[in-house]
Amino acid sequence: MEPKALQDGTGNTGAGGQRWRAEEVARLVLGLIACMVLLGAGIEAGFRGMTARDESAARFWKLFAGLAGFQVPGLIMIHVFLRRHGVGWRDGMGFRLGRRAVLWGVALAAASVLVTYPLEAGIMELIQRMGGDPKPQASVEFLRLARPWQQAVLGILAVGSAAVFEEAFFRGVLYKVFRDAGHRRWSWLGTSLLFGLAHGHGPTLVPLTLLGGALAWTYERTRSLMACSIAHAGFNLVGWVVAISGWDHGLGR
């Protein structure tokens, strides 16, 4: 089957030109929601007994099941989504590893760390001064006390599958479908905010929303989801190191 990708402004097919069909986007979103609901119910039922016997082990396996159990099916669903459009990851979303993608990704990761982590620390301090008690994300809190092999497994998920899945969904699908419908500005604002909200942690809402905006901007400039995934992975890698070292309050995402 021949790819249905359209040409972008540079004359190339792929990330900038492929238009997603609304019914396929809806099917993907509903599938991810169903997966999330079923996974949540399954985790609660499946680990109830383990929590009573070994709370630390239960926390790890809950985190692992929550991450891997959502990201892996999510990546499979996105693969099916791409095949339904007659394209693969390379042509459909611009997953091409090249010098430009690496340079953009590393540069954005460094810039994001320098901006978002101090901002997060400032927000945490402000909440404390106002009498609040800001808590780190559950995964961060666990990582500080986890065993080395548990830290390594969760780090691989955060730096690997999480970076690819979240970029494919938020930038590769959601951002692009609304942008191509003629709502570029609202797509940029809406998907950036949704990216921040999806992580479910108040103190990191603003920093992650800004990160989401920067990633969408990078996607526009490079037409490469590889650049975004490298930036996201680098950001998460720094967050993972910070979390296991106890240097700060936040894990990258």
PDB file of C-alpha atoms in Angstrom:
ATOM      1  CA  MET A   1       0.000   0.000   0.000  1.00  0.00           C
ATOM      2  CA  GLU A   2       1.427   3.363  -1.003  1.00  0.00           C
ATOM      3  CA  PRO A   3       1.865   5.985   1.745  1.00  0.00           C
ATOM      4  CA  LYS A   4      -0.799   8.658   1.765  1.00  0.00           C
ATOM      5  CA  ALA A   5       1.515  11.334   3.105  1.00  0.00           C
ATOM      6  CA  LEU A   6       1.178  14.775   1.588  1.00  0.00           C
ATOM      7  CA  GLN A   7       4.082  17.017   0.826  1.00  0.00           C
ATOM      8  CA  ASP A   8       5.051  19.645   3.367  1.00  0.00           C
ATOM      9  CA  GLY A   9       6.414  23.073   2.620  1.00  0.00           C
ATOM     10  CA  THR A  10       9.897  21.744   1.933  1.00  0.00           C
ATOM     11  CA  GLY A  11       8.722  19.272  -0.685  1.00  0.00           C
ATOM     12  CA  ASN A  12       9.241  16.281   1.576  1.00  0.00           C
ATOM     13  CA  THR A  13       6.626  13.820   2.705  1.00  0.00           C
ATOM     14  CA  GLY A  14       6.282  12.887   6.327  1.00  0.00           C
ATOM     15  CA  ALA A  15       5.850  14.632   9.634  1.00  0.00           C
ATOM     16  CA  GLY A  16       4.701  17.967   8.302  1.00  0.00           C
ATOM     17  CA  GLY A  17       2.357  16.782   5.576  1.00  0.00           C
ATOM     18  CA  GLN A  18       0.535  13.626   6.679  1.00  0.00           C
ATOM     19  CA  ARG A  19      -3.050  14.424   7.616  1.00  0.00           C
ATOM     20  CA  TRP A  20      -4.735  12.225  10.203  1.00  0.00           C
ATOM     21  CA  ARG A  21      -8.345  11.187   9.761  1.00  0.00           C
ATOM     22  CA  ALA A  22     -10.588  12.387  12.601  1.00  0.00           C
ATOM     23  CA  GLU A  23     -12.267   9.001  13.065  1.00  0.00           C
ATOM     24  CA  GLU A  24      -8.895   7.293  13.494  1.00  0.00           C
ATOM     25  CA  VAL A  25      -7.782   9.898  16.035  1.00  0.00           C
ATOM     26  CA  ALA A  26     -11.019   9.359  17.980  1.00  0.00           C
ATOM     27  CA  ARG A  27     -10.499   5.589  17.878  1.00  0.00           C
ATOM     28  CA  LEU A  28      -6.952   5.980  19.201  1.00  0.00           C
ATOM     29  CA  VAL A  29      -7.973   8.324  22.020  1.00  0.00           C
ATOM     30  CA  LEU A  30     -10.859   6.100  23.104  1.00  0.00           C
ATOM     31  CA  GLY A  31      -8.580   3.062  23.024  1.00  0.00           C
ATOM     32  CA  LEU A  32      -6.026   4.782  25.249  1.00  0.00           C
ATOM     33  CA  ILE A  33      -8.733   5.905  27.689  1.00  0.00           C
ATOM     34  CA  ALA A  34     -10.133   2.367  27.875  1.00  0.00           C
ATOM     35  CA  CYS A  35      -6.633   0.993  28.461  1.00  0.00           C
ATOM     36  CA  MET A  36      -6.028   3.500  31.256  1.00  0.00           C
ATOM     37  CA  VAL A  37      -9.328   2.700  33.010  1.00  0.00           C
ATOM     38  CA  LEU A  38      -8.901  -1.064  32.768  1.00  0.00           C
ATOM     39  CA  LEU A  39      -5.280  -0.855  33.850  1.00  0.00           C
ATOM     40  CA  GLY A  40      -6.134   1.249  36.886  1.00  0.00           C
ATOM     41  CA  ALA A  41      -8.815  -1.187  37.988  1.00  0.00           C
ATOM     42  CA  GLY A  42      -6.558  -4.165  37.347  1.00  0.00           C
ATOM     43  CA  ILE A  43      -3.657  -2.728  39.341  1.00  0.00           C
ATOM     44  CA  GLU A  44      -5.842  -2.006  42.358  1.00  0.00           C
ATOM     45  CA  ALA A  45      -7.314  -5.492  42.336  1.00  0.00           C
ATOM     46  CA  GLY A  46      -4.119  -7.338  41.451  1.00  0.00           C
ATOM     47  CA  PHE A  47      -1.759  -5.807  44.017  1.00  0.00           C
ATOM     48  CA  ARG A  48      -4.088  -5.515  46.995  1.00  0.00           C
ATOM     49  CA  GLY A  49      -2.728  -8.647  48.641  1.00  0.00           C
ATOM     50  CA  MET A  50       0.907  -7.843  47.888  1.00  0.00           C
ATOM     51  CA  THR A  51       0.613  -4.424  49.530  1.00  0.00           C
ATOM     52  CA  ALA A  52      -0.219  -6.063  52.848  1.00  0.00           C
ATOM     53  CA  ARG A  53       2.774  -8.420  52.631  1.00  0.00           C
ATOM     54  CA  ASP A  54       5.473  -6.180  51.148  1.00  0.00           C
ATOM     55  CA  GLU A  55       4.576  -2.539  50.636  1.00  0.00           C
ATOM     56  CA  SER A  56       7.850  -1.589  48.956  1.00  0.00           C
ATOM     57  CA  ALA A  57       7.644  -4.384  46.374  1.00  0.00           C
ATOM     58  CA  ALA A  58       3.985  -3.603  45.769  1.00  0.00           C
ATOM     59  CA  ARG A  59       4.779   0.078  45.102  1.00  0.00           C
ATOM     60  CA  PHE A  60       7.425  -0.864  42.554  1.00  0.00           C
ATOM     61  CA  TRP A  61       5.243  -3.324  40.685  1.00  0.00           C
ATOM     62  CA  LYS A  62       2.351  -0.872  40.692  1.00  0.00           C
ATOM     63  CA  LEU A  63       4.571   1.803  39.163  1.00  0.00           C
ATOM     64  CA  PHE A  64       6.017  -0.657  36.664  1.00  0.00           C
ATOM     65  CA  ALA A  65       2.593  -1.979  35.658  1.00  0.00           C
ATOM     66  CA  GLY A  66       1.199   1.540  35.398  1.00  0.00           C
ATOM     67  CA  LEU A  67       4.013   2.729  33.134  1.00  0.00           C
ATOM     68  CA  ALA A  68       4.749  -0.327  31.002  1.00  0.00           C
ATOM     69  CA  GLY A  69       1.134  -1.470  30.997  1.00  0.00           C
ATOM     70  CA  PHE A  70       0.030   1.806  29.440  1.00  0.00           C
ATOM     71  CA  GLN A  71       3.007   2.819  27.310  1.00  0.00           C
ATOM     72  CA  VAL A  72       3.527  -0.505  25.517  1.00  0.00           C
ATOM     73  CA  PRO A  73      -0.136  -0.928  24.464  1.00  0.00           C
ATOM     74  CA  GLY A  74      -0.138   2.795  23.646  1.00  0.00           C
ATOM     75  CA  LEU A  75       2.806   2.382  21.276  1.00  0.00           C
ATOM     76  CA  ILE A  76       1.093  -0.605  19.661  1.00  0.00           C
ATOM     77  CA  MET A  77      -2.098   1.431  19.175  1.00  0.00           C
ATOM     78  CA  ILE A  78      -0.142   4.265  17.587  1.00  0.00           C
ATOM     79  CA  HIS A  79       1.587   1.775  15.287  1.00  0.00           C
ATOM     80  CA  VAL A  80      -1.823   0.466  14.188  1.00  0.00           C
ATOM     81  CA  PHE A  81      -2.998   4.079  13.795  1.00  0.00           C
ATOM     82  CA  LEU A  82      -0.087   4.785  11.441  1.00  0.00           C
ATOM     83  CA  ARG A  83      -0.662   1.621   9.434  1.00  0.00           C
ATOM     84  CA  ARG A  84      -4.314   2.574   8.959  1.00  0.00           C
ATOM     85  CA  HIS A  85      -3.015   5.727   7.278  1.00  0.00           C
ATOM     86  CA  GLY A  86      -0.619   3.750   5.122  1.00  0.00           C
ATOM     87  CA  VAL A  87       2.560   5.134   6.692  1.00  0.00           C
ATOM     88  CA  GLY A  88       5.214   4.048   9.168  1.00  0.00           C
ATOM     89  CA  TRP A  89       6.973   5.834  12.009  1.00  0.00           C
ATOM     90  CA  ARG A  90       9.648   7.248   9.737  1.00  0.00           C
ATOM     91  CA  ASP A  91       7.407   8.832   7.118  1.00  0.00           C
ATOM     92  CA  GLY A  92       4.341   9.386   9.267  1.00  0.00           C
ATOM     93  CA  MET A  93       5.991  11.176  12.176  1.00  0.00           C
ATOM     94  CA  GLY A  94       9.542  11.932  11.146  1.00  0.00           C
ATOM     95  CA  PHE A  95      11.377   9.352  13.250  1.00  0.00           C
ATOM     96  CA  ARG A  96      14.664   9.803  11.425  1.00  0.00           C
ATOM     97  CA  LEU A  97      17.909   9.741  13.356  1.00  0.00           C
ATOM     98  CA  GLY A  98      20.261  12.323  11.895  1.00  0.00           C
ATOM     99  CA  ARG A  99      22.735  14.968  12.965  1.00  0.00           C
ATOM    100  CA  ARG A 100      20.135  17.746  12.907  1.00  0.00           C
ATOM    101  CA  ALA A 101      17.672  15.797  15.058  1.00  0.00           C
ATOM    102  CA  VAL A 102      20.372  14.993  17.603  1.00  0.00           C
ATOM    103  CA  LEU A 103      21.606  18.587  17.801  1.00  0.00           C
ATOM    104  CA  TRP A 104      18.105  19.997  18.197  1.00  0.00           C
ATOM    105  CA  GLY A 105      17.198  17.350  20.764  1.00  0.00           C
ATOM    106  CA  VAL A 106      20.273  17.839  22.930  1.00  0.00           C
ATOM    107  CA  ALA A 107      20.001  21.633  22.755  1.00  0.00           C
ATOM    108  CA  LEU A 108      16.331  21.627  23.748  1.00  0.00           C
ATOM    109  CA  ALA A 109      16.939  19.129  26.568  1.00  0.00           C
ATOM    110  CA  ALA A 110      19.663  21.369  28.019  1.00  0.00           C
ATOM    111  CA  ALA A 111      17.569  24.521  27.687  1.00  0.00           C
ATOM    112  CA  SER A 112      14.521  22.833  29.224  1.00  0.00           C
ATOM    113  CA  VAL A 113      16.490  21.596  32.234  1.00  0.00           C
ATOM    114  CA  LEU A 114      17.928  25.081  32.835  1.00  0.00           C
ATOM    115  CA  VAL A 115      14.460  26.664  32.742  1.00  0.00           C
ATOM    116  CA  THR A 116      11.974  24.143  34.117  1.00  0.00           C
ATOM    117  CA  TYR A 117      13.849  22.732  37.107  1.00  0.00           C
ATOM    118  CA  PRO A 118      14.580  26.127  38.724  1.00  0.00           C
ATOM    119  CA  LEU A 119      10.965  27.099  37.990  1.00  0.00           C
ATOM    120  CA  GLU A 120       9.669  23.935  39.645  1.00  0.00           C
ATOM    121  CA  ALA A 121      11.906  24.518  42.674  1.00  0.00           C
ATOM    122  CA  GLY A 122      10.602  28.075  42.925  1.00  0.00           C
ATOM    123  CA  ILE A 123       6.984  26.911  42.795  1.00  0.00           C
ATOM    124  CA  MET A 124       7.631  24.313  45.490  1.00  0.00           C
ATOM    125  CA  GLU A 125       9.238  26.935  47.712  1.00  0.00           C
ATOM    126  CA  LEU A 126       6.371  29.367  47.126  1.00  0.00           C
ATOM    127  CA  ILE A 127       3.825  26.720  48.131  1.00  0.00           C
ATOM    128  CA  GLN A 128       5.799  26.031  51.301  1.00  0.00           C
ATOM    129  CA  ARG A 129       5.952  29.732  52.191  1.00  0.00           C
ATOM    130  CA  MET A 130       2.190  29.942  51.757  1.00  0.00           C
ATOM    131  CA  GLY A 131       1.785  27.183  54.342  1.00  0.00           C
ATOM    132  CA  GLY A 132       1.370  24.279  51.961  1.00  0.00           C
ATOM    133  CA  ASP A 133       3.160  20.964  51.946  1.00  0.00           C
ATOM    134  CA  PRO A 134       4.025  20.144  48.317  1.00  0.00           C
ATOM    135  CA  LYS A 135       4.678  16.478  47.722  1.00  0.00           C
ATOM    136  CA  PRO A 136       6.919  15.048  45.008  1.00  0.00           C
ATOM    137  CA  GLN A 137       5.424  12.765  42.402  1.00  0.00           C
ATOM    138  CA  ALA A 138       4.822   9.228  43.654  1.00  0.00           C
ATOM    139  CA  SER A 139       7.445   7.835  41.280  1.00  0.00           C
ATOM    140  CA  VAL A 140      10.038  10.348  42.510  1.00  0.00           C
ATOM    141  CA  GLU A 141       9.339   9.617  46.138  1.00  0.00           C
ATOM    142  CA  PHE A 142       9.732   5.889  45.491  1.00  0.00           C
ATOM    143  CA  LEU A 143      12.900   6.263  43.404  1.00  0.00           C
ATOM    144  CA  ARG A 144      14.759   7.931  46.257  1.00  0.00           C
ATOM    145  CA  LEU A 145      14.463   4.796  48.395  1.00  0.00           C
ATOM    146  CA  ALA A 146      14.207   2.088  45.721  1.00  0.00           C
ATOM    147  CA  ARG A 147      16.750  -0.617  45.102  1.00  0.00           C
ATOM    148  CA  PRO A 148      19.275   0.026  42.310  1.00  0.00           C
ATOM    149  CA  TRP A 149      17.679  -2.490  39.931  1.00  0.00           C
ATOM    150  CA  GLN A 150      14.260  -0.935  40.515  1.00  0.00           C
ATOM    151  CA  GLN A 151      15.672   2.516  39.833  1.00  0.00           C
ATOM    152  CA  ALA A 152      17.241   1.204  36.623  1.00  0.00           C
ATOM    153  CA  VAL A 153      14.008  -0.375  35.368  1.00  0.00           C
ATOM    154  CA  LEU A 154      11.932   2.744  36.028  1.00  0.00           C
ATOM    155  CA  GLY A 155      14.671   4.881  34.482  1.00  0.00           C
ATOM    156  CA  ILE A 156      14.602   2.843  31.267  1.00  0.00           C
ATOM    157  CA  LEU A 157      10.839   3.326  31.042  1.00  0.00           C
ATOM    158  CA  ALA A 158      11.063   7.072  31.694  1.00  0.00           C
ATOM    159  CA  VAL A 159      13.908   7.692  29.258  1.00  0.00           C
ATOM    160  CA  GLY A 160      12.851   5.158  26.635  1.00  0.00           C
ATOM    161  CA  SER A 161       9.224   4.247  26.097  1.00  0.00           C
ATOM    162  CA  ALA A 162       7.753   7.274  27.885  1.00  0.00           C
ATOM    163  CA  ALA A 163       9.642   9.749  25.708  1.00  0.00           C
ATOM    164  CA  VAL A 164       8.641   8.015  22.468  1.00  0.00           C
ATOM    165  CA  PHE A 165       5.016   7.350  23.417  1.00  0.00           C
ATOM    166  CA  GLU A 166       4.291  10.821  24.800  1.00  0.00           C
ATOM    167  CA  GLU A 167       5.880  12.580  21.820  1.00  0.00           C
ATOM    168  CA  ALA A 168       4.049  10.362  19.349  1.00  0.00           C
ATOM    169  CA  PHE A 169       0.701  10.991  21.039  1.00  0.00           C
ATOM    170  CA  PHE A 170       0.893  14.635  22.116  1.00  0.00           C
ATOM    171  CA  ARG A 171       2.945  16.097  19.261  1.00  0.00           C
ATOM    172  CA  GLY A 172       2.690  13.494  16.523  1.00  0.00           C
ATOM    173  CA  VAL A 173      -1.076  12.959  16.746  1.00  0.00           C
ATOM    174  CA  LEU A 174      -2.969  15.509  18.866  1.00  0.00           C
ATOM    175  CA  TYR A 175      -0.974  18.627  18.040  1.00  0.00           C
ATOM    176  CA  LYS A 176      -0.853  17.844  14.353  1.00  0.00           C
ATOM    177  CA  VAL A 177      -4.504  16.936  13.872  1.00  0.00           C
ATOM    178  CA  PHE A 178      -5.735  20.238  15.337  1.00  0.00           C
ATOM    179  CA  ARG A 179      -3.010  22.221  13.605  1.00  0.00           C
ATOM    180  CA  ASP A 180      -3.948  20.746  10.247  1.00  0.00           C
ATOM    181  CA  ALA A 181      -7.597  21.568  10.941  1.00  0.00           C
ATOM    182  CA  GLY A 182      -6.600  25.247  10.912  1.00  0.00           C
ATOM    183  CA  HIS A 183      -6.204  25.820  14.663  1.00  0.00           C
ATOM    184  CA  ARG A 184      -2.424  26.126  14.960  1.00  0.00           C
ATOM    185  CA  ARG A 185      -2.373  28.503  17.939  1.00  0.00           C
ATOM    186  CA  TRP A 186      -5.069  26.655  19.904  1.00  0.00           C
ATOM    187  CA  SER A 187      -3.427  23.351  19.086  1.00  0.00           C
ATOM    188  CA  TRP A 188      -0.135  24.619  20.473  1.00  0.00           C
ATOM    189  CA  LEU A 189      -1.724  26.005  23.651  1.00  0.00           C
ATOM    190  CA  GLY A 190      -4.168  23.143  24.187  1.00  0.00           C
ATOM    191  CA  THR A 191      -1.790  20.218  23.733  1.00  0.00           C
ATOM    192  CA  SER A 192       0.884  21.943  25.831  1.00  0.00           C
ATOM    193  CA  LEU A 193      -1.559  22.387  28.707  1.00  0.00           C
ATOM    194  CA  LEU A 194      -2.875  18.849  28.304  1.00  0.00           C
ATOM    195  CA  PHE A 195       0.695  17.556  28.445  1.00  0.00           C
ATOM    196  CA  GLY A 196       1.187  19.344  31.767  1.00  0.00           C
ATOM    197  CA  LEU A 197      -2.142  18.174  33.188  1.00  0.00           C
ATOM    198  CA  ALA A 198      -1.582  14.562  32.113  1.00  0.00           C
ATOM    199  CA  HIS A 199       1.247  14.185  34.611  1.00  0.00           C
ATOM    200  CA  GLY A 200      -1.129  14.879  37.492  1.00  0.00           C
ATOM    201  CA  HIS A 201       1.203  16.900  39.698  1.00  0.00           C
ATOM    202  CA  GLY A 202       0.350  20.481  40.639  1.00  0.00           C
ATOM    203  CA  PRO A 203       3.844  21.935  41.209  1.00  0.00           C
ATOM    204  CA  THR A 204       5.036  20.711  37.803  1.00  0.00           C
ATOM    205  CA  LEU A 205       1.986  21.875  35.824  1.00  0.00           C
ATOM    206  CA  VAL A 206       3.497  25.166  34.665  1.00  0.00           C
ATOM    207  CA  PRO A 207       7.017  23.816  33.968  1.00  0.00           C
ATOM    208  CA  LEU A 208       5.679  20.848  31.998  1.00  0.00           C
ATOM    209  CA  THR A 209       3.215  22.999  30.078  1.00  0.00           C
ATOM    210  CA  LEU A 210       6.139  25.202  29.018  1.00  0.00           C
ATOM    211  CA  LEU A 211       8.098  22.091  28.069  1.00  0.00           C
ATOM    212  CA  GLY A 212       5.164  20.864  25.991  1.00  0.00           C
ATOM    213  CA  GLY A 213       5.077  24.196  24.165  1.00  0.00           C
ATOM    214  CA  ALA A 214       8.806  24.030  23.463  1.00  0.00           C
ATOM    215  CA  LEU A 215       8.491  20.489  22.132  1.00  0.00           C
ATOM    216  CA  ALA A 216       5.636  21.488  19.798  1.00  0.00           C
ATOM    217  CA  TRP A 217       7.709  24.443  18.564  1.00  0.00           C
ATOM    218  CA  THR A 218      10.622  22.089  17.928  1.00  0.00           C
ATOM    219  CA  TYR A 219       8.346  19.744  16.001  1.00  0.00           C
ATOM    220  CA  GLU A 220       7.265  22.645  13.804  1.00  0.00           C
ATOM    221  CA  ARG A 221      10.809  23.783  13.158  1.00  0.00           C
ATOM    222  CA  THR A 222      12.363  20.368  12.510  1.00  0.00           C
ATOM    223  CA  ARG A 223       9.432  18.282  11.193  1.00  0.00           C
ATOM    224  CA  SER A 224      11.090  15.565  13.252  1.00  0.00           C
ATOM    225  CA  LEU A 225       9.576  13.679  16.140  1.00  0.00           C
ATOM    226  CA  MET A 226      13.000  12.159  16.666  1.00  0.00           C
ATOM    227  CA  ALA A 227      14.332  15.559  17.768  1.00  0.00           C
ATOM    228  CA  CYS A 228      11.436  15.905  20.225  1.00  0.00           C
ATOM    229  CA  SER A 229      11.936  12.394  21.594  1.00  0.00           C
ATOM    230  CA  ILE A 230      15.656  12.988  22.121  1.00  0.00           C
ATOM    231  CA  ALA A 231      14.896  16.232  23.963  1.00  0.00           C
ATOM    232  CA  HIS A 232      12.223  14.529  26.062  1.00  0.00           C
ATOM    233  CA  ALA A 233      14.491  11.570  26.855  1.00  0.00           C
ATOM    234  CA  GLY A 234      17.336  13.889  27.846  1.00  0.00           C
ATOM    235  CA  PHE A 235      15.051  15.895  30.082  1.00  0.00           C
ATOM    236  CA  ASN A 236      13.764  12.741  31.754  1.00  0.00           C
ATOM    237  CA  LEU A 237      17.284  11.369  32.135  1.00  0.00           C
ATOM    238  CA  VAL A 238      18.352  14.432  34.097  1.00  0.00           C
ATOM    239  CA  GLY A 239      15.185  14.131  36.186  1.00  0.00           C
ATOM    240  CA  TRP A 240      15.908  10.479  36.915  1.00  0.00           C
ATOM    241  CA  VAL A 241      19.459  11.280  38.047  1.00  0.00           C
ATOM    242  CA  VAL A 242      18.157  14.114  40.216  1.00  0.00           C
ATOM    243  CA  ALA A 243      15.523  11.840  41.750  1.00  0.00           C
ATOM    244  CA  ILE A 244      17.809   8.925  42.673  1.00  0.00           C
ATOM    245  CA  SER A 245      20.421  11.315  44.048  1.00  0.00           C
ATOM    246  CA  GLY A 246      17.916  13.251  46.162  1.00  0.00           C
ATOM    247  CA  TRP A 247      19.235  16.597  44.852  1.00  0.00           C
ATOM    248  CA  ASP A 248      15.803  18.084  44.206  1.00  0.00           C
ATOM    249  CA  HIS A 249      12.072  17.651  44.568  1.00  0.00           C
ATOM    250  CA  GLY A 250      11.190  16.574  41.043  1.00  0.00           C
ATOM    251  CA  LEU A 251      11.638  13.804  38.550  1.00  0.00           C
ATOM    252  CA  GLY A 252      11.682  14.847  34.908  1.00  0.00           C
ATOM    253  CA  ARG A 253       8.690  13.159  33.571  1.00  0.00           C
TER     254      ARG A 253
END
